mmCIF file of N, CA and C in Angstrom:
data_model
loop_
_atom_site.group_PDB
_atom_site.id
_atom_site.type_symbol
_atom_site.label_atom_id
_atom_site.label_comp_id
_atom_site.label_asym_id
_atom_site.label_seq_id
_atom_site.Cartn_x
_atom_site.Cartn_y
_atom_site.Cartn_z
ATOM 1 N N MET A 1 -20.322 -3.427 16.903
ATOM 2 C CA MET A 1 -19.164 -3.301 16.041
ATOM 3 C C MET A 1 -19.245 -1.977 15.285
ATOM 4 N N ASN A 2 -18.199 -1.197 15.338
ATOM 5 C CA ASN A 2 -18.161 0.097 14.669
ATOM 6 C C ASN A 2 -17.686 -0.064 13.238
ATOM 7 N N MET A 3 -18.448 0.528 12.319
ATOM 8 C CA MET A 3 -18.052 0.541 10.916
ATOM 9 C C MET A 3 -17.319 1.856 10.654
ATOM 10 N N VAL A 4 -16.141 1.759 10.120
ATOM 11 C CA VAL A 4 -15.327 2.936 9.835
ATOM 12 C C VAL A 4 -15.678 3.437 8.445
ATOM 13 N N GLU A 5 -15.939 4.745 8.341
ATOM 14 C CA GLU A 5 -16.197 5.351 7.036
ATOM 15 C C GLU A 5 -14.900 5.337 6.236
ATOM 16 N N ARG A 6 -14.959 4.814 5.026
ATOM 17 C CA ARG A 6 -13.768 4.696 4.189
ATOM 18 C C ARG A 6 -13.902 5.593 2.962
ATOM 19 N N LEU A 7 -12.773 5.954 2.414
ATOM 20 C CA LEU A 7 -12.724 6.744 1.194
ATOM 21 C C LEU A 7 -11.783 6.052 0.223
ATOM 22 N N GLY A 8 -12.231 5.859 -0.996
ATOM 23 C CA GLY A 8 -11.398 5.241 -2.021
ATOM 24 C C GLY A 8 -10.564 6.281 -2.744
ATOM 25 N N LEU A 9 -9.324 5.939 -3.003
ATOM 26 C CA LEU A 9 -8.421 6.821 -3.738
ATOM 27 C C LEU A 9 -7.818 6.068 -4.910
ATOM 28 N N VAL A 10 -7.600 6.787 -5.996
ATOM 29 C CA VAL A 10 -6.818 6.266 -7.116
ATOM 30 C C VAL A 10 -5.498 7.019 -7.082
ATOM 31 N N VAL A 11 -4.423 6.289 -6.867
ATOM 32 C CA VAL A 11 -3.091 6.891 -6.762
ATOM 33 C C VAL A 11 -2.291 6.467 -7.987
ATOM 34 N N TRP A 12 -1.972 7.434 -8.838
ATOM 35 C CA TRP A 12 -1.168 7.171 -10.031
ATOM 36 C C TRP A 12 0.297 7.221 -9.626
ATOM 37 N N VAL A 13 1.032 6.151 -9.902
ATOM 38 C CA VAL A 13 2.418 6.037 -9.437
ATOM 39 C C VAL A 13 3.382 5.973 -10.618
ATOM 40 N N LYS A 14 4.634 6.309 -10.348
ATOM 41 C CA LYS A 14 5.690 6.243 -11.353
ATOM 42 C C LYS A 14 6.486 4.954 -11.235
ATOM 43 N N ASP A 15 6.507 4.368 -10.031
ATOM 44 C CA ASP A 15 7.290 3.171 -9.766
ATOM 45 C C ASP A 15 6.430 2.177 -8.995
ATOM 46 N N LEU A 16 6.229 0.983 -9.558
ATOM 47 C CA LEU A 16 5.358 -0.006 -8.927
ATOM 48 C C LEU A 16 5.978 -0.643 -7.692
ATOM 49 N N LYS A 17 7.296 -0.762 -7.649
ATOM 50 C CA LYS A 17 7.929 -1.341 -6.460
ATOM 51 C C LYS A 17 7.689 -0.460 -5.239
ATOM 52 N N SER A 18 7.761 0.825 -5.436
ATOM 53 C CA SER A 18 7.525 1.752 -4.331
ATOM 54 C C SER A 18 6.049 1.836 -3.967
ATOM 55 N N ALA A 19 5.173 1.488 -4.892
ATOM 56 C CA ALA A 19 3.734 1.587 -4.647
ATOM 57 C C ALA A 19 3.279 0.666 -3.527
ATOM 58 N N LYS A 20 3.988 -0.413 -3.299
ATOM 59 C CA LYS A 20 3.611 -1.336 -2.228
ATOM 60 C C LYS A 20 3.752 -0.696 -0.855
ATOM 61 N N SER A 21 4.562 0.337 -0.749
ATOM 62 C CA SER A 21 4.727 1.008 0.542
ATOM 63 C C SER A 21 3.497 1.839 0.917
ATOM 64 N N LEU A 22 2.555 2.007 -0.009
ATOM 65 C CA LEU A 22 1.311 2.714 0.307
ATOM 66 C C LEU A 22 0.449 1.930 1.294
ATOM 67 N N SER A 23 0.753 0.665 1.496
ATOM 68 C CA SER A 23 -0.031 -0.142 2.431
ATOM 69 C C SER A 23 0.117 0.358 3.869
ATOM 70 N N ARG A 24 1.137 1.152 4.150
ATOM 71 C CA ARG A 24 1.284 1.748 5.480
ATOM 72 C C ARG A 24 0.226 2.812 5.730
ATOM 73 N N MET A 25 -0.332 3.381 4.670
ATOM 74 C CA MET A 25 -1.268 4.492 4.794
ATOM 75 C C MET A 25 -2.723 4.066 4.724
ATOM 76 N N GLY A 26 -2.979 2.894 4.188
ATOM 77 C CA GLY A 26 -4.351 2.412 4.057
ATOM 78 C C GLY A 26 -4.359 1.003 3.514
ATOM 79 N N ASN A 27 -5.529 0.547 3.094
ATOM 80 C CA ASN A 27 -5.671 -0.799 2.541
ATOM 81 C C ASN A 27 -5.580 -0.747 1.021
ATOM 82 N N ILE A 28 -4.615 -1.456 0.460
ATOM 83 C CA ILE A 28 -4.488 -1.538 -0.989
ATOM 84 C C ILE A 28 -5.479 -2.578 -1.488
ATOM 85 N N HIS A 29 -6.354 -2.149 -2.399
ATOM 86 C CA HIS A 29 -7.347 -3.056 -2.962
ATOM 87 C C HIS A 29 -6.862 -3.655 -4.279
ATOM 88 N N TYR A 30 -6.177 -2.846 -5.094
ATOM 89 C CA TYR A 30 -5.761 -3.310 -6.414
ATOM 90 C C TYR A 30 -4.557 -2.499 -6.875
ATOM 91 N N ILE A 31 -3.636 -3.163 -7.569
ATOM 92 C CA ILE A 31 -2.500 -2.496 -8.207
ATOM 93 C C ILE A 31 -2.514 -2.869 -9.683
ATOM 94 N N SER A 32 -2.606 -1.866 -10.554
ATOM 95 C CA SER A 32 -2.575 -2.096 -11.993
ATOM 96 C C SER A 32 -1.137 -1.951 -12.480
ATOM 97 N N LYS A 33 -0.586 -3.042 -12.972
ATOM 98 C CA LYS A 33 0.784 -3.000 -13.476
ATOM 99 C C LYS A 33 0.846 -2.329 -14.842
ATOM 100 N N ARG A 34 -0.203 -2.501 -15.623
ATOM 101 C CA ARG A 34 -0.205 -1.947 -16.974
ATOM 102 C C ARG A 34 -0.365 -0.427 -16.971
ATOM 103 N N PHE A 35 -1.311 0.073 -16.176
ATOM 104 C CA PHE A 35 -1.591 1.510 -16.183
ATOM 105 C C PHE A 35 -0.960 2.255 -15.009
ATOM 106 N N LYS A 36 -0.282 1.527 -14.123
ATOM 107 C CA LYS A 36 0.473 2.093 -13.010
ATOM 108 C C LYS A 36 -0.390 2.960 -12.087
ATOM 109 N N TYR A 37 -1.427 2.351 -11.527
ATOM 110 C CA TYR A 37 -2.214 3.023 -10.502
ATOM 111 C C TYR A 37 -2.549 2.040 -9.394
ATOM 112 N N VAL A 38 -2.895 2.591 -8.240
ATOM 113 C CA VAL A 38 -3.220 1.807 -7.050
ATOM 114 C C VAL A 38 -4.574 2.268 -6.541
ATOM 115 N N ILE A 39 -5.465 1.312 -6.235
ATOM 116 C CA ILE A 39 -6.723 1.621 -5.564
ATOM 117 C C ILE A 39 -6.463 1.443 -4.073
ATOM 118 N N LEU A 40 -6.644 2.513 -3.323
ATOM 119 C CA LEU A 40 -6.302 2.539 -1.903
ATOM 120 C C LEU A 40 -7.502 3.036 -1.106
ATOM 121 N N TYR A 41 -7.810 2.386 0.012
ATOM 122 C CA TYR A 41 -8.888 2.820 0.899
ATOM 123 C C TYR A 41 -8.289 3.352 2.192
ATOM 124 N N ILE A 42 -8.742 4.556 2.593
ATOM 125 C CA ILE A 42 -8.265 5.189 3.820
ATOM 126 C C ILE A 42 -9.470 5.626 4.650
ATOM 127 N N ASP A 43 -9.233 6.005 5.917
ATOM 128 C CA ASP A 43 -10.299 6.513 6.780
ATOM 129 C C ASP A 43 -10.755 7.872 6.277
ATOM 130 N N ARG A 44 -12.084 8.067 6.242
ATOM 131 C CA ARG A 44 -12.634 9.319 5.725
ATOM 132 C C ARG A 44 -12.315 10.506 6.644
ATOM 133 N N LYS A 45 -12.250 10.274 7.962
ATOM 134 C CA LYS A 45 -12.024 11.377 8.910
ATOM 135 C C LYS A 45 -10.671 12.048 8.698
ATOM 136 N N SER A 46 -9.661 11.278 8.436
ATOM 137 C CA SER A 46 -8.317 11.840 8.270
ATOM 138 C C SER A 46 -7.866 11.826 6.808
ATOM 139 N N ALA A 47 -8.815 11.849 5.893
ATOM 140 C CA ALA A 47 -8.500 11.708 4.466
ATOM 141 C C ALA A 47 -7.640 12.853 3.937
ATOM 142 N N ASP A 48 -7.966 14.086 4.314
ATOM 143 C CA ASP A 48 -7.210 15.227 3.783
ATOM 144 C C ASP A 48 -5.739 15.176 4.192
ATOM 145 N N GLN A 49 -5.484 14.771 5.425
ATOM 146 C CA GLN A 49 -4.097 14.665 5.889
ATOM 147 C C GLN A 49 -3.344 13.590 5.111
ATOM 148 N N TRP A 50 -3.992 12.437 4.909
ATOM 149 C CA TRP A 50 -3.332 11.339 4.196
ATOM 150 C C TRP A 50 -3.098 11.694 2.731
ATOM 151 N N ILE A 51 -4.049 12.380 2.115
ATOM 152 C CA ILE A 51 -3.886 12.754 0.704
ATOM 153 C C ILE A 51 -2.693 13.696 0.544
ATOM 154 N N LYS A 52 -2.547 14.646 1.451
ATOM 155 C CA LYS A 52 -1.399 15.563 1.385
ATOM 156 C C LYS A 52 -0.080 14.807 1.532
ATOM 157 N N ARG A 53 -0.052 13.833 2.439
ATOM 158 C CA ARG A 53 1.168 13.031 2.625
ATOM 159 C C ARG A 53 1.478 12.201 1.389
ATOM 160 N N ILE A 54 0.448 11.602 0.806
ATOM 161 C CA ILE A 54 0.645 10.751 -0.370
ATOM 162 C C ILE A 54 1.129 11.578 -1.553
ATOM 163 N N GLU A 55 0.560 12.772 -1.742
ATOM 164 C CA GLU A 55 0.953 13.623 -2.872
ATOM 165 C C GLU A 55 2.411 14.067 -2.782
ATOM 166 N N ARG A 56 2.963 14.131 -1.585
ATOM 167 C CA ARG A 56 4.353 14.560 -1.410
ATOM 168 C C ARG A 56 5.361 13.462 -1.704
ATOM 169 N N LEU A 57 4.914 12.229 -1.849
ATOM 170 C CA LEU A 57 5.838 11.124 -2.100
ATOM 171 C C LEU A 57 6.443 11.260 -3.499
ATOM 172 N N PRO A 58 7.725 10.947 -3.658
ATOM 173 C CA PRO A 58 8.395 11.171 -4.947
ATOM 174 C C PRO A 58 7.909 10.259 -6.074
ATOM 175 N N TYR A 59 7.350 9.117 -5.758
ATOM 176 C CA TYR A 59 6.912 8.176 -6.788
ATOM 177 C C TYR A 59 5.437 8.311 -7.140
ATOM 178 N N VAL A 60 4.753 9.324 -6.610
ATOM 179 C CA VAL A 60 3.326 9.528 -6.869
ATOM 180 C C VAL A 60 3.158 10.627 -7.903
ATOM 181 N N GLY A 61 2.365 10.326 -8.944
ATOM 182 C CA GLY A 61 2.071 11.317 -9.965
ATOM 183 C C GLY A 61 0.921 12.214 -9.554
ATOM 184 N N ARG A 62 -0.227 11.609 -9.235
ATOM 185 C CA ARG A 62 -1.385 12.374 -8.768
ATOM 186 C C ARG A 62 -2.308 11.462 -7.969
ATOM 187 N N VAL A 63 -3.211 12.082 -7.225
ATOM 188 C CA VAL A 63 -4.161 11.356 -6.377
ATOM 189 C C VAL A 63 -5.559 11.844 -6.714
ATOM 190 N N GLU A 64 -6.481 10.907 -6.940
ATOM 191 C CA GLU A 64 -7.874 11.248 -7.233
ATOM 192 C C GLU A 64 -8.781 10.583 -6.209
ATOM 193 N N ARG A 65 -9.803 11.314 -5.766
ATOM 194 C CA ARG A 65 -10.795 10.746 -4.857
ATOM 195 C C ARG A 65 -11.820 9.946 -5.646
ATOM 196 N N SER A 66 -12.407 8.962 -4.990
ATOM 197 C CA SER A 66 -13.461 8.165 -5.598
ATOM 198 C C SER A 66 -14.765 8.957 -5.586
ATOM 199 N N TYR A 67 -15.556 8.829 -6.643
ATOM 200 C CA TYR A 67 -16.846 9.502 -6.733
ATOM 201 C C TYR A 67 -17.994 8.615 -6.272
ATOM 202 N N ARG A 68 -17.693 7.472 -5.719
ATOM 203 C CA ARG A 68 -18.734 6.508 -5.368
ATOM 204 C C ARG A 68 -19.739 7.059 -4.357
ATOM 205 N N SER A 69 -19.308 7.839 -3.394
ATOM 206 C CA SER A 69 -20.224 8.360 -2.382
ATOM 207 C C SER A 69 -21.179 9.407 -2.950
ATOM 208 N N SER A 70 -20.823 10.057 -4.046
ATOM 209 C CA SER A 70 -21.677 11.089 -4.627
ATOM 210 C C SER A 70 -22.589 10.559 -5.725
ATOM 211 N N ILE A 71 -22.444 9.300 -6.105
ATOM 212 C CA ILE A 71 -23.270 8.715 -7.154
ATOM 213 C C ILE A 71 -24.495 8.066 -6.530
ATOM 214 N N SER A 72 -25.658 8.337 -7.096
ATOM 215 C CA SER A 72 -26.893 7.729 -6.612
ATOM 216 C C SER A 72 -26.961 6.285 -7.096
ATOM 217 N N LEU A 73 -27.159 5.372 -6.157
ATOM 218 C CA LEU A 73 -27.235 3.954 -6.495
ATOM 219 C C LEU A 73 -28.666 3.440 -6.410
ATOM 220 N N ASP A 74 -29.647 4.342 -6.471
ATOM 221 C CA ASP A 74 -31.052 3.965 -6.419
ATOM 222 C C ASP A 74 -31.544 3.714 -7.842
ATOM 223 N N PHE A 75 -31.769 2.449 -8.170
ATOM 224 C CA PHE A 75 -32.203 2.080 -9.507
ATOM 225 C C PHE A 75 -33.648 1.603 -9.513
ATOM 226 N N GLY A 76 -34.423 1.996 -8.509
ATOM 227 C CA GLY A 76 -35.813 1.568 -8.400
ATOM 228 C C GLY A 76 -36.718 2.240 -9.416
ATOM 229 N N LYS A 77 -36.342 3.412 -9.884
ATOM 230 C CA LYS A 77 -37.151 4.156 -10.829
ATOM 231 C C LYS A 77 -36.931 3.610 -12.240
ATOM 232 N N LYS A 78 -38.023 3.383 -12.946
ATOM 233 C CA LYS A 78 -37.926 2.873 -14.311
ATOM 234 C C LYS A 78 -37.637 4.030 -15.265
ATOM 235 N N VAL A 79 -36.735 3.824 -16.170
ATOM 236 C CA VAL A 79 -36.355 4.849 -17.136
ATOM 237 C C VAL A 79 -37.059 4.544 -18.450
ATOM 238 N N ASP A 80 -37.767 5.540 -18.981
ATOM 239 C CA ASP A 80 -38.436 5.378 -20.271
ATOM 240 C C ASP A 80 -37.471 5.759 -21.383
ATOM 241 N N LEU A 81 -37.210 4.825 -22.265
ATOM 242 C CA LEU A 81 -36.325 5.075 -23.392
ATOM 243 C C LEU A 81 -37.158 5.478 -24.603
ATOM 244 N N PRO A 82 -36.678 6.422 -25.369
ATOM 245 C CA PRO A 82 -37.423 6.819 -26.569
ATOM 246 C C PRO A 82 -37.414 5.691 -27.599
ATOM 247 N N THR A 83 -38.559 5.443 -28.197
ATOM 248 C CA THR A 83 -38.653 4.404 -29.227
ATOM 249 C C THR A 83 -38.558 5.050 -30.595
ATOM 250 N N THR A 84 -37.923 4.355 -31.504
ATOM 251 C CA THR A 84 -37.771 4.908 -32.855
ATOM 252 C C THR A 84 -38.563 4.114 -33.847
#
């Protein structure tokens, strides 16, 4: 079974009704009604093309990439906290 590399995007939208149409471009994970953003997962290989298409949509304010792939998730090292 092939695992597809995914990229998370935060898409800030102006209209929530139109935001549902983003499901054609990737998998919608979450829609925030209060803050008007959508968490969307797309294929990493064609990410730049999809981001350009999404940014051109009239109901999109801005698009941000997820930083999850660049964050180290290795918590094996013990951190010494200064004592007062």
